[in-house]
mmCIF file of C-alpha atoms in Angstrom:
data_model
loop_
_atom_site.group_PDB
_atom_site.id
_atom_site.type_symbol
_atom_site.label_atom_id
_atom_site.label_comp_id
_atom_site.label_asym_id
_atom_site.label_seq_id
_atom_site.Cartn_x
_atom_site.Cartn_y
_atom_site.Cartn_z
ATOM 1 C CA UNK A 258 -27.170 2.794 10.157
ATOM 2 C CA UNK A 259 -27.052 2.770 13.986
ATOM 3 C CA UNK A 260 -25.003 5.635 15.520
ATOM 4 C CA UNK A 261 -22.361 3.272 16.766
ATOM 5 C CA UNK A 262 -21.722 2.011 13.247
ATOM 6 C CA UNK A 263 -21.882 5.476 11.758
ATOM 7 C CA UNK A 264 -18.920 6.663 13.825
ATOM 8 C CA UNK A 265 -16.825 3.661 12.785
ATOM 9 C CA UNK A 266 -17.900 4.119 9.176
ATOM 10 C CA UNK A 267 -16.922 7.802 9.171
ATOM 11 C CA UNK A 268 -13.553 7.051 10.732
ATOM 12 C CA UNK A 269 -12.684 4.345 8.249
ATOM 13 C CA UNK A 270 -14.008 6.341 5.310
ATOM 14 C CA UNK A 271 -11.681 9.211 6.237
ATOM 15 C CA UNK A 272 -8.680 6.840 6.232
ATOM 16 C CA UNK A 273 -9.876 5.215 3.005
ATOM 17 C CA UNK A 274 -10.421 8.520 1.200
ATOM 18 C CA UNK A 275 -7.005 9.806 2.268
ATOM 19 C CA UNK A 276 -5.397 6.827 0.568
ATOM 20 C CA UNK A 277 -7.711 6.779 -2.453
ATOM 21 C CA UNK A 278 -7.204 10.455 -3.279
ATOM 22 C CA UNK A 279 -3.461 10.330 -2.630
ATOM 23 C CA UNK A 280 -3.111 7.179 -4.753
ATOM 24 C CA UNK A 281 -4.901 8.889 -7.642
ATOM 25 C CA UNK A 282 -2.819 12.045 -7.237
ATOM 26 C CA UNK A 283 0.458 10.104 -7.285
ATOM 27 C CA UNK A 284 -0.688 8.194 -10.352
ATOM 28 C CA UNK A 285 -0.624 11.581 -12.094
ATOM 29 C CA UNK A 286 3.171 11.196 -12.273
ATOM 30 C CA UNK A 287 2.823 8.048 -14.380
ATOM 31 C CA UNK A 288 4.660 8.639 -17.651
ATOM 32 C CA UNK A 289 5.917 12.117 -16.677
ATOM 33 C CA UNK A 290 8.269 11.271 -13.781
ATOM 34 C CA UNK A 291 11.674 12.974 -13.710
ATOM 35 C CA UNK A 292 13.328 9.795 -15.037
ATOM 36 C CA UNK A 293 12.184 6.286 -15.844
ATOM 37 C CA UNK A 294 13.218 4.524 -12.607
ATOM 38 C CA UNK A 295 11.638 7.204 -10.463
ATOM 39 C CA UNK A 296 8.509 7.162 -12.600
ATOM 40 C CA UNK A 297 8.183 3.433 -11.838
ATOM 41 C CA UNK A 298 9.053 3.845 -8.170
ATOM 42 C CA UNK A 299 6.478 6.519 -7.426
ATOM 43 C CA UNK A 300 3.712 4.749 -9.316
ATOM 44 C CA UNK A 301 4.513 1.554 -7.382
ATOM 45 C CA UNK A 302 4.082 3.602 -4.215
ATOM 46 C CA UNK A 303 0.745 4.787 -5.626
ATOM 47 C CA UNK A 304 -0.232 1.171 -6.248
ATOM 48 C CA UNK A 305 0.436 0.202 -2.613
ATOM 49 C CA UNK A 306 -1.636 3.153 -1.451
ATOM 50 C CA UNK A 307 -4.532 2.324 -3.787
ATOM 51 C CA UNK A 308 -4.357 -1.250 -2.427
ATOM 52 C CA UNK A 309 -4.746 0.133 1.074
ATOM 53 C CA UNK A 310 -7.683 2.249 -0.103
ATOM 54 C CA UNK A 311 -9.346 -0.844 -1.519
ATOM 55 C CA UNK A 312 -9.048 -2.751 1.777
ATOM 56 C CA UNK A 313 -10.293 0.213 3.814
ATOM 57 C CA UNK A 314 -13.228 0.871 1.477
ATOM 58 C CA UNK A 315 -14.103 -2.809 1.680
ATOM 59 C CA UNK A 316 -14.221 -2.563 5.445
ATOM 60 C CA UNK A 317 -16.333 0.602 5.192
ATOM 61 C CA UNK A 318 -19.003 -1.122 3.090
ATOM 62 C CA UNK A 319 -18.931 -4.141 5.393
ATOM 63 C CA UNK A 320 -19.756 -1.840 8.302
ATOM 64 C CA UNK A 321 -22.407 0.011 6.320
ATOM 65 C CA UNK A 322 -23.859 -3.242 5.062
ATOM 66 C CA UNK A 323 -24.567 -2.032 1.533
ATOM 67 C CA UNK A 324 -22.939 -0.835 -1.672
ATOM 68 C CA UNK A 325 -19.663 -1.724 -3.338
ATOM 69 C CA UNK A 326 -16.115 -0.383 -3.266
ATOM 70 C CA UNK A 327 -16.604 0.912 -6.799
ATOM 71 C CA UNK A 328 -19.742 2.828 -5.797
ATOM 72 C CA UNK A 329 -17.749 4.610 -3.115
ATOM 73 C CA UNK A 330 -14.796 5.361 -5.360
ATOM 74 C CA UNK A 331 -16.556 6.299 -8.572
ATOM 75 C CA UNK A 332 -20.074 7.442 -7.773
ATOM 76 C CA UNK A 333 -19.679 9.827 -4.864
ATOM 77 C CA UNK A 334 -19.557 13.577 -5.415
ATOM 78 C CA UNK A 335 -16.890 15.878 -4.071
ATOM 79 C CA UNK A 336 -18.756 16.835 -0.870
ATOM 80 C CA UNK A 337 -19.122 13.149 0.060
ATOM 81 C CA UNK A 338 -15.367 12.593 0.162
ATOM 82 C CA UNK A 339 -13.919 12.729 3.682
ATOM 83 C CA UNK A 340 -10.203 13.018 2.901
ATOM 84 C CA UNK A 341 -7.960 15.695 4.391
ATOM 85 C CA UNK A 342 -7.110 18.602 2.097
ATOM 86 C CA UNK A 343 -3.384 17.764 2.086
ATOM 87 C CA UNK A 344 -3.783 14.714 -0.152
ATOM 88 C CA UNK A 345 -5.793 16.517 -2.826
ATOM 89 C CA UNK A 346 -3.244 19.323 -3.280
ATOM 90 C CA UNK A 347 -1.716 19.404 -6.768
ATOM 91 C CA UNK A 348 1.471 17.444 -7.382
ATOM 92 C CA UNK A 349 3.380 20.630 -8.268
ATOM 93 C CA UNK A 350 7.071 19.926 -8.801
ATOM 94 C CA UNK A 351 8.913 16.933 -7.377
ATOM 95 C CA UNK A 352 9.801 18.856 -4.218
ATOM 96 C CA UNK A 353 6.135 19.522 -3.506
ATOM 97 C CA UNK A 354 5.159 15.901 -4.281
ATOM 98 C CA UNK A 355 7.906 14.487 -2.067
ATOM 99 C CA UNK A 356 7.335 16.865 0.828
ATOM 100 C CA UNK A 357 3.626 16.000 0.805
ATOM 101 C CA UNK A 358 4.596 12.348 0.562
ATOM 102 C CA UNK A 359 6.892 12.551 3.556
ATOM 103 C CA UNK A 360 4.173 14.282 5.602
ATOM 104 C CA UNK A 361 1.738 11.483 4.769
ATOM 105 C CA UNK A 362 4.250 8.622 5.021
ATOM 106 C CA UNK A 363 5.251 9.640 8.530
ATOM 107 C CA UNK A 364 1.571 10.005 9.487
ATOM 108 C CA UNK A 365 0.755 6.583 8.006
ATOM 109 C CA UNK A 366 3.626 4.885 9.827
ATOM 110 C CA UNK A 367 2.439 6.154 13.225
ATOM 111 C CA UNK A 368 -1.231 5.632 12.377
ATOM 112 C CA UNK A 369 -0.811 2.002 11.321
ATOM 113 C CA UNK A 370 1.557 1.265 14.215
ATOM 114 C CA UNK A 371 -1.209 2.376 16.567
ATOM 115 C CA UNK A 372 -3.997 0.602 14.672
ATOM 116 C CA UNK A 373 -2.217 -2.767 14.768
ATOM 117 C CA UNK A 374 -3.729 -2.981 18.274
ATOM 118 C CA UNK A 375 -7.190 -1.726 17.284
ATOM 119 C CA UNK A 376 -10.111 -3.638 18.741
ATOM 120 C CA UNK A 377 -11.662 -3.497 15.249
ATOM 121 C CA UNK A 378 -10.036 -6.750 14.112
ATOM 122 C CA UNK A 379 -10.140 -6.211 10.358
ATOM 123 C CA UNK A 380 -8.738 -2.700 10.749
ATOM 124 C CA UNK A 381 -5.879 -4.141 12.817
ATOM 125 C CA UNK A 382 -5.176 -6.691 10.066
ATOM 126 C CA UNK A 383 -5.166 -3.954 7.388
ATOM 127 C CA UNK A 384 -2.788 -1.904 9.547
ATOM 128 C CA UNK A 385 -0.435 -4.846 10.069
ATOM 129 C CA UNK A 386 -0.331 -5.450 6.328
ATOM 130 C CA UNK A 387 0.043 -1.799 5.332
ATOM 131 C CA UNK A 388 2.675 -0.897 7.923
ATOM 132 C CA UNK A 389 5.372 -2.801 6.048
ATOM 133 C CA UNK A 390 4.583 -0.870 2.885
ATOM 134 C CA UNK A 391 4.457 2.608 4.391
ATOM 135 C CA UNK A 392 7.716 2.072 6.299
ATOM 136 C CA UNK A 393 9.389 1.593 2.951
ATOM 137 C CA UNK A 394 7.606 4.619 1.455
ATOM 138 C CA UNK A 395 8.850 6.738 4.332
ATOM 139 C CA UNK A 396 12.452 5.640 3.852
ATOM 140 C CA UNK A 397 12.136 6.666 0.234
ATOM 141 C CA UNK A 398 10.557 10.091 0.720
ATOM 142 C CA UNK A 399 13.056 10.830 3.500
ATOM 143 C CA UNK A 400 15.950 10.051 1.153
ATOM 144 C CA UNK A 401 14.492 12.311 -1.515
ATOM 145 C CA UNK A 402 14.086 15.221 0.898
ATOM 146 C CA UNK A 403 17.691 14.862 2.054
ATOM 147 C CA UNK A 404 18.925 14.542 -1.499
ATOM 148 C CA UNK A 405 17.085 17.651 -2.678
ATOM 149 C CA UNK A 406 17.754 19.738 0.435
ATOM 150 C CA UNK A 407 21.461 18.903 0.668
ATOM 151 C CA UNK A 408 22.085 18.931 -3.068
ATOM 152 C CA UNK A 409 21.763 22.100 -5.111
ATOM 153 C CA UNK A 410 20.507 25.488 -3.961
ATOM 154 C CA UNK A 411 17.606 25.146 -6.378
ATOM 155 C CA UNK A 412 16.558 21.866 -4.750
ATOM 156 C CA UNK A 413 16.602 23.496 -1.347
ATOM 157 C CA UNK A 414 14.715 26.545 -2.547
ATOM 158 C CA UNK A 415 11.989 24.387 -4.076
ATOM 159 C CA UNK A 416 11.701 22.236 -0.969
ATOM 160 C CA UNK A 417 11.436 25.280 1.275
ATOM 161 C CA UNK A 418 8.639 26.565 -0.947
ATOM 162 C CA UNK A 419 6.893 23.181 -0.735
ATOM 163 C CA UNK A 420 7.258 23.135 3.053
ATOM 164 C CA UNK A 421 5.809 26.657 3.298
ATOM 165 C CA UNK A 422 2.891 25.657 1.049
ATOM 166 C CA UNK A 423 1.997 22.406 2.756
ATOM 167 C CA UNK A 424 2.949 22.790 6.413
ATOM 168 C CA UNK A 425 -0.379 24.167 7.586
ATOM 169 C CA UNK A 426 -2.286 21.231 6.139
ATOM 170 C CA UNK A 427 -0.833 18.948 8.845
ATOM 171 C CA UNK A 428 -3.336 19.968 11.534
ATOM 172 C CA UNK A 429 -6.202 18.296 9.763
ATOM 173 C CA UNK A 430 -4.503 14.901 10.077
ATOM 174 C CA UNK A 431 -4.723 15.188 13.849
ATOM 175 C CA UNK A 432 -8.098 16.872 14.295
ATOM 176 C CA UNK A 433 -10.119 15.543 17.165
ATOM 177 C CA UNK A 434 -13.884 15.397 17.608
ATOM 178 C CA UNK A 435 -16.347 14.059 20.129
ATOM 179 C CA UNK A 436 -17.107 11.162 17.815
ATOM 180 C CA UNK A 437 -13.424 10.319 17.309
ATOM 181 C CA UNK A 438 -12.679 10.619 20.989
ATOM 182 C CA UNK A 439 -15.273 7.943 21.734
ATOM 183 C CA UNK A 440 -13.681 5.604 19.195
ATOM 184 C CA UNK A 441 -10.256 6.195 20.752
ATOM 185 C CA UNK A 442 -11.665 5.311 24.182
ATOM 186 C CA UNK A 443 -13.183 2.134 22.767
ATOM 187 C CA UNK A 444 -9.755 1.142 21.444
ATOM 188 C CA UNK A 445 -10.901 1.322 17.796
ATOM 189 C CA UNK A 446 -9.198 4.504 16.571
ATOM 190 C CA UNK A 447 -5.665 5.890 17.024
ATOM 191 C CA UNK A 448 -5.280 8.790 19.456
ATOM 192 C CA UNK A 449 -4.766 11.936 17.310
ATOM 193 C CA UNK A 450 -2.796 13.799 19.999
ATOM 194 C CA UNK A 451 -0.330 10.973 20.330
ATOM 195 C CA UNK A 452 -0.083 10.747 16.547
ATOM 196 C CA UNK A 453 0.675 14.439 16.246
ATOM 197 C CA UNK A 454 3.442 14.252 18.844
ATOM 198 C CA UNK A 455 5.091 11.306 17.110
ATOM 199 C CA UNK A 456 4.698 12.998 13.752
ATOM 200 C CA UNK A 457 6.224 16.284 14.909
ATOM 201 C CA UNK A 458 9.173 14.368 16.409
ATOM 202 C CA UNK A 459 9.810 12.619 13.105
ATOM 203 C CA UNK A 460 9.505 15.710 10.969
ATOM 204 C CA UNK A 461 11.616 17.941 13.209
ATOM 205 C CA UNK A 462 14.351 15.300 13.318
ATOM 206 C CA UNK A 463 14.437 15.131 9.538
ATOM 207 C CA UNK A 464 14.284 18.899 9.007
ATOM 208 C CA UNK A 465 17.106 19.382 11.547
ATOM 209 C CA UNK A 466 19.364 17.378 9.228
ATOM 210 C CA UNK A 467 18.670 19.830 6.401
ATOM 211 C CA UNK A 468 18.753 23.623 6.035
ATOM 212 C CA UNK A 469 14.942 23.658 5.593
ATOM 213 C CA UNK A 470 13.347 26.101 8.029
ATOM 214 C CA UNK A 471 10.234 24.909 9.842
ATOM 215 C CA UNK A 472 7.414 27.154 8.644
ATOM 216 C CA UNK A 473 5.841 29.354 11.292
ATOM 217 C CA UNK A 474 2.305 28.548 12.225
ATOM 218 C CA UNK A 475 -0.272 30.950 10.956
ATOM 219 C CA UNK A 476 -3.332 29.331 9.496
ATOM 220 C CA UNK A 477 -4.764 25.817 9.673
ATOM 221 C CA UNK A 478 -6.417 23.921 6.877
ATOM 222 C CA UNK A 479 -9.677 22.290 7.897
ATOM 223 C CA UNK A 480 -12.950 21.003 6.464
ATOM 224 C CA UNK A 481 -12.043 17.865 4.502
ATOM 225 C CA UNK A 482 -13.678 15.484 6.960
ATOM 226 C CA UNK A 483 -16.901 17.475 6.628
ATOM 227 C CA UNK A 484 -16.743 17.317 2.842
ATOM 228 C CA UNK A 485 -15.565 20.923 2.362
ATOM 229 C CA UNK A 486 -12.804 20.585 -0.201
ATOM 230 C CA UNK A 487 -10.427 22.791 -2.142
ATOM 231 C CA UNK A 488 -10.986 23.519 -5.827
ATOM 232 C CA UNK A 489 -8.554 20.733 -6.751
ATOM 233 C CA UNK A 490 -10.560 17.683 -5.675
ATOM 234 C CA UNK A 491 -13.469 18.183 -8.074
ATOM 235 C CA UNK A 492 -11.156 18.407 -11.079
ATOM 236 C CA UNK A 493 -9.352 15.252 -10.009
ATOM 237 C CA UNK A 494 -12.636 13.365 -9.545
ATOM 238 C CA UNK A 495 -13.790 14.429 -13.031
ATOM 239 C CA UNK A 496 -10.902 12.484 -14.473
ATOM 240 C CA UNK A 497 -10.973 9.616 -11.993
ATOM 241 C CA UNK A 498 -14.718 8.992 -12.291
ATOM 242 C CA UNK A 499 -15.226 9.792 -15.963
ATOM 243 C CA UNK A 500 -15.538 6.233 -17.216
ATOM 244 C CA UNK A 501 -18.068 5.002 -14.641
ATOM 245 C CA UNK A 502 -20.092 8.203 -14.965
ATOM 246 C CA UNK A 503 -20.164 8.112 -18.766
ATOM 247 C CA UNK A 504 -20.599 4.338 -19.078
ATOM 248 C CA UNK A 505 -22.278 3.111 -15.868
ATOM 249 C CA UNK A 506 -21.196 -0.405 -14.749
ATOM 250 C CA UNK A 507 -18.618 -0.584 -17.534
ATOM 251 C CA UNK A 508 -16.118 -3.400 -16.965
ATOM 252 C CA UNK A 509 -13.043 -4.595 -18.785
ATOM 253 C CA UNK B 159 -3.710 -34.698 8.270
ATOM 254 C CA UNK B 160 -0.932 -32.170 7.758
ATOM 255 C CA UNK B 161 0.982 -31.556 4.628
ATOM 256 C CA UNK B 162 4.675 -30.855 5.081
ATOM 257 C CA UNK B 163 5.360 -28.527 2.177
ATOM 258 C CA UNK B 164 3.036 -25.908 3.645
ATOM 259 C CA UNK B 165 5.248 -25.776 6.749
ATOM 260 C CA UNK B 166 2.388 -26.901 8.969
ATOM 261 C CA UNK B 167 0.280 -23.847 8.119
ATOM 262 C CA UNK B 168 -2.429 -25.882 6.492
ATOM 263 C CA UNK B 169 -5.405 -27.256 8.336
ATOM 264 C CA UNK B 170 -6.884 -30.102 6.449
ATOM 265 C CA UNK B 171 -10.479 -31.020 7.010
ATOM 266 C CA UNK B 172 -10.510 -34.117 4.833
ATOM 267 C CA UNK B 173 -9.860 -35.255 1.310
ATOM 268 C CA UNK B 174 -7.071 -35.690 -1.124
ATOM 269 C CA UNK B 175 -4.724 -32.840 -0.272
ATOM 270 C CA UNK B 176 -1.775 -34.263 -2.150
ATOM 271 C CA UNK B 177 -3.732 -34.217 -5.354
ATOM 272 C CA UNK B 178 -4.841 -30.623 -4.774
ATOM 273 C CA UNK B 179 -1.260 -29.655 -3.959
ATOM 274 C CA UNK B 180 -0.040 -31.236 -7.145
ATOM 275 C CA UNK B 181 -2.615 -29.399 -9.234
ATOM 276 C CA UNK B 182 -1.912 -26.093 -7.453
ATOM 277 C CA UNK B 183 1.813 -26.419 -8.093
ATOM 278 C CA UNK B 184 1.042 -25.614 -11.734
ATOM 279 C CA UNK B 185 -0.139 -22.125 -10.764
ATOM 280 C CA UNK B 186 2.699 -19.631 -10.876
ATOM 281 C CA UNK B 187 3.087 -15.943 -10.158
ATOM 282 C CA UNK B 188 1.983 -14.249 -13.409
ATOM 283 C CA UNK B 189 4.941 -11.848 -13.212
ATOM 284 C CA UNK B 190 7.493 -14.517 -12.251
ATOM 285 C CA UNK B 191 6.613 -17.728 -14.114
ATOM 286 C CA UNK B 192 9.278 -19.836 -12.334
ATOM 287 C CA UNK B 193 7.717 -19.266 -8.912
ATOM 288 C CA UNK B 194 4.700 -21.380 -7.908
ATOM 289 C CA UNK B 195 2.163 -19.878 -5.516
ATOM 290 C CA UNK B 196 3.187 -22.468 -2.925
ATOM 291 C CA UNK B 197 6.830 -21.434 -3.209
ATOM 292 C CA UNK B 198 5.782 -17.791 -2.988
ATOM 293 C CA UNK B 199 4.040 -18.625 0.302
ATOM 294 C CA UNK B 200 0.677 -17.028 -0.487
ATOM 295 C CA UNK B 201 -1.453 -20.140 -0.002
ATOM 296 C CA UNK B 202 -2.357 -20.206 3.667
ATOM 297 C CA UNK B 203 -5.017 -22.828 3.972
ATOM 298 C CA UNK B 204 -7.009 -25.382 2.022
ATOM 299 C CA UNK B 205 -10.308 -26.819 3.177
ATOM 300 C CA UNK B 206 -12.267 -29.483 1.426
ATOM 301 C CA UNK B 207 -15.948 -30.117 1.950
ATOM 302 C CA UNK B 208 -18.262 -32.426 0.073
ATOM 303 C CA UNK B 209 -19.198 -29.675 -2.369
ATOM 304 C CA UNK B 210 -16.356 -27.155 -2.294
ATOM 305 C CA UNK B 211 -12.651 -26.531 -2.094
ATOM 306 C CA UNK B 212 -11.849 -23.375 -0.152
ATOM 307 C CA UNK B 213 -8.386 -21.937 -0.751
ATOM 308 C CA UNK B 214 -7.252 -19.168 1.594
ATOM 309 C CA UNK B 215 -4.586 -16.894 0.176
ATOM 310 C CA UNK B 216 -2.781 -13.868 1.540
ATOM 311 C CA UNK B 217 -1.774 -10.910 -0.628
ATOM 312 C CA UNK B 218 1.922 -10.126 -1.121
ATOM 313 C CA UNK B 219 1.505 -6.371 -1.612
ATOM 314 C CA UNK B 220 -1.916 -4.790 -1.085
ATOM 315 C CA UNK B 221 -2.154 -3.216 -4.516
ATOM 316 C CA UNK B 222 -0.432 -5.952 -6.487
ATOM 317 C CA UNK B 223 -2.520 -6.587 -9.642
ATOM 318 C CA UNK B 224 -1.015 -10.092 -9.882
ATOM 319 C CA UNK B 225 -3.175 -11.197 -6.925
ATOM 320 C CA UNK B 226 -6.335 -11.035 -8.995
ATOM 321 C CA UNK B 227 -4.750 -13.123 -11.743
ATOM 322 C CA UNK B 228 -3.574 -15.662 -9.152
ATOM 323 C CA UNK B 229 -7.145 -16.028 -7.843
ATOM 324 C CA UNK B 230 -8.487 -16.612 -11.340
ATOM 325 C CA UNK B 231 -5.722 -19.115 -12.089
ATOM 326 C CA UNK B 232 -6.383 -21.102 -8.898
ATOM 327 C CA UNK B 233 -10.095 -21.257 -9.721
ATOM 328 C CA UNK B 234 -9.320 -22.331 -13.261
ATOM 329 C CA UNK B 235 -6.918 -25.213 -12.514
ATOM 330 C CA UNK B 236 -8.860 -26.589 -9.543
ATOM 331 C CA UNK B 237 -12.171 -26.210 -11.369
ATOM 332 C CA UNK B 238 -10.797 -28.163 -14.329
ATOM 333 C CA UNK B 239 -9.580 -31.014 -12.128
ATOM 334 C CA UNK B 240 -12.218 -31.358 -9.407
ATOM 335 C CA UNK B 241 -15.951 -31.547 -9.654
ATOM 336 C CA UNK B 242 -16.459 -29.056 -6.817
ATOM 337 C CA UNK B 243 -17.045 -25.345 -6.565
ATOM 338 C CA UNK B 244 -13.880 -23.387 -5.809
ATOM 339 C CA UNK B 245 -13.920 -20.575 -3.288
ATOM 340 C CA UNK B 246 -11.035 -18.174 -2.627
ATOM 341 C CA UNK B 247 -10.752 -16.461 0.740
ATOM 342 C CA UNK B 248 -8.338 -13.630 1.455
ATOM 343 C CA UNK B 249 -6.612 -13.438 4.810
ATOM 344 C CA UNK B 250 -4.555 -10.349 5.743
ATOM 345 C CA UNK B 251 -3.176 -11.350 9.130
ATOM 346 C CA UNK B 252 -0.543 -12.607 9.752
ATOM 347 C CA UNK B 253 0.832 -10.393 6.993
ATOM 348 C CA UNK B 254 2.745 -12.074 4.189
ATOM 349 C CA UNK B 255 6.493 -11.962 4.529
ATOM 350 C CA UNK B 256 9.274 -12.931 2.131
ATOM 351 C CA UNK B 257 10.382 -15.415 4.848
ATOM 352 C CA UNK B 258 7.570 -17.604 3.514
ATOM 353 C CA UNK B 259 9.231 -17.975 0.110
ATOM 354 C CA UNK B 260 10.584 -21.523 0.159
ATOM 355 C CA UNK B 261 14.248 -22.436 -0.385
ATOM 356 C CA UNK B 262 13.210 -24.003 -3.681
ATOM 357 C CA UNK B 263 11.474 -20.757 -4.638
ATOM 358 C CA UNK B 264 14.532 -18.674 -3.776
ATOM 359 C CA UNK B 265 16.745 -20.920 -5.861
ATOM 360 C CA UNK B 266 14.334 -20.677 -8.801
ATOM 361 C CA UNK B 267 14.322 -16.872 -8.536
ATOM 362 C CA UNK B 268 18.117 -16.676 -8.596
ATOM 363 C CA UNK B 269 18.369 -18.977 -11.594
ATOM 364 C CA UNK B 270 15.732 -16.882 -13.347
ATOM 365 C CA UNK B 271 17.874 -13.758 -12.856
ATOM 366 C CA UNK B 272 16.186 -12.230 -9.808
ATOM 367 C CA UNK B 273 18.193 -11.918 -6.593
ATOM 368 C CA UNK B 274 15.987 -13.451 -3.855
ATOM 369 C CA UNK B 275 15.355 -11.636 -0.521
ATOM 370 C CA UNK B 276 18.542 -11.510 1.510
ATOM 371 C CA UNK B 277 18.246 -10.927 5.246
ATOM 372 C CA UNK B 278 22.000 -10.529 5.642
ATOM 373 C CA UNK B 279 21.848 -7.704 3.104
ATOM 374 C CA UNK B 280 24.379 -9.446 0.850
ATOM 375 C CA UNK B 281 23.220 -8.943 -2.699
ATOM 376 C CA UNK B 282 24.847 -10.956 -5.443
ATOM 377 C CA UNK B 283 24.547 -10.447 -9.206
ATOM 378 C CA UNK B 284 22.496 -13.382 -10.543
ATOM 379 C CA UNK B 285 24.307 -13.120 -13.890
ATOM 380 C CA UNK B 286 27.960 -13.323 -12.799
ATOM 381 C CA UNK B 287 27.768 -13.902 -9.004
ATOM 382 C CA UNK B 288 29.750 -10.731 -8.308
ATOM 383 C CA UNK B 289 29.082 -8.891 -5.051
ATOM 384 C CA UNK B 290 30.099 -5.559 -6.591
ATOM 385 C CA UNK B 291 26.576 -4.205 -7.042
ATOM 386 C CA UNK B 292 24.831 -0.865 -6.634
ATOM 387 C CA UNK B 293 21.235 0.215 -6.068
ATOM 388 C CA UNK B 294 19.647 2.050 -8.986
ATOM 389 C CA UNK B 295 16.120 2.434 -7.651
ATOM 390 C CA UNK B 296 14.216 1.291 -4.551
ATOM 391 C CA UNK B 297 11.428 -0.004 -6.762
ATOM 392 C CA UNK B 298 11.998 -2.129 -9.855
ATOM 393 C CA UNK B 299 9.460 -3.312 -12.387
ATOM 394 C CA UNK B 300 6.982 -4.287 -9.635
ATOM 395 C CA UNK B 301 6.281 -3.208 -6.045
ATOM 396 C CA UNK B 302 8.056 -6.293 -4.632
ATOM 397 C CA UNK B 303 11.385 -5.612 -6.326
ATOM 398 C CA UNK B 304 14.213 -3.075 -6.300
ATOM 399 C CA UNK B 305 16.512 -2.366 -9.220
ATOM 400 C CA UNK B 306 20.256 -3.031 -8.973
ATOM 401 C CA UNK B 307 23.233 -2.965 -11.309
ATOM 402 C CA UNK B 308 26.317 -5.157 -11.231
ATOM 403 C CA UNK B 309 29.450 -3.022 -11.524
ATOM 404 C CA UNK B 310 31.460 -6.031 -12.751
ATOM 405 C CA UNK B 311 29.361 -7.375 -15.630
ATOM 406 C CA UNK B 312 27.394 -4.085 -15.875
ATOM 407 C CA UNK B 313 24.044 -5.901 -16.196
ATOM 408 C CA UNK B 314 21.034 -4.499 -14.350
ATOM 409 C CA UNK B 315 18.979 -6.974 -12.289
ATOM 410 C CA UNK B 316 15.933 -7.104 -10.049
ATOM 411 C CA UNK B 317 16.206 -7.755 -6.317
ATOM 412 C CA UNK B 318 13.176 -9.263 -4.552
ATOM 413 C CA UNK B 319 13.071 -7.040 -1.445
ATOM 414 C CA UNK B 320 12.782 -8.358 2.112
ATOM 415 C CA UNK B 321 9.221 -7.630 3.193
#
């Protein structure tokens, strides 16, 4: 693959893997949601996100010029996944799931808003399509955070714990690199600095409406884009890829 | 040649579009059998060549499993009727919106018991026409719907969200 294509491929694969891994994670709530309506709602969110993953993976293989979406989803090993560590973190309780969801929803809204103008035409079309969906997801996760934070003391306590756990994973969403910087200058990728500013504005506005304290910065998660993952991804892939690994090319 | 029921969105190369339209009107949303794909607004373009019919569709929601069934159904009905190969193209932009659901489609939804998308935000119970309704969940049985309850007749119902 020529260098020029490799940078585009890596960029799109990162976006695709973020959605694929998050979609699979959220699907873990299927059948065990806190109540039936919420079980359906969150798995419908997961479905939207898996749909986005499918479109992004399709674009990735178009750029690469070989392989299939299923190869990328089911036959890559952990170190070949480029997602940020935030999306592979365990679901935990509903506070942890919803806080992670809000972090990602807000990121997706600003990301897709920026990519609507991408010079990569198919990426712009995917962004236009997905933006409508993630706007709705964000409304939902925002409502849940308010409901839990302003409801009982237990809800607030659990949310604060989730915020403390997840806060330092944000930096990876906005990591820059020489390769990414070039894509931003070419009008293909969204500017990570701009994204981070918009994201921080959103999150601080929401947290200001609740008693949740913004966690102090200390450490920064990093490594996902290079394929260095936490212990949780491998276990998730074992389940997600089992069928294609055990019965190659199985269809139903 | 332009065909009016596609609101001018169709570019016709040549051929018997009315016949194709008639055949396609038999294909309905697999989750909502009263709504044809034309009324749902997912058929964006039809091209006819000497050997093929190319139908361009746009997805409603990106992950909606009904899209795959719709593609198969289009291939099936057109393949049965015309001696041509059937090709389905997917177009993402401009993104599908519930504004493309036709008036006929909205009426069919309401009669079927699903409140159609309402831009004014007025949501009416399709069972008893009461406006005393409350939201139960932002997602209903599928990604395109939300779940409501009528506080007059107490029946739950689906609302097809504005998108």
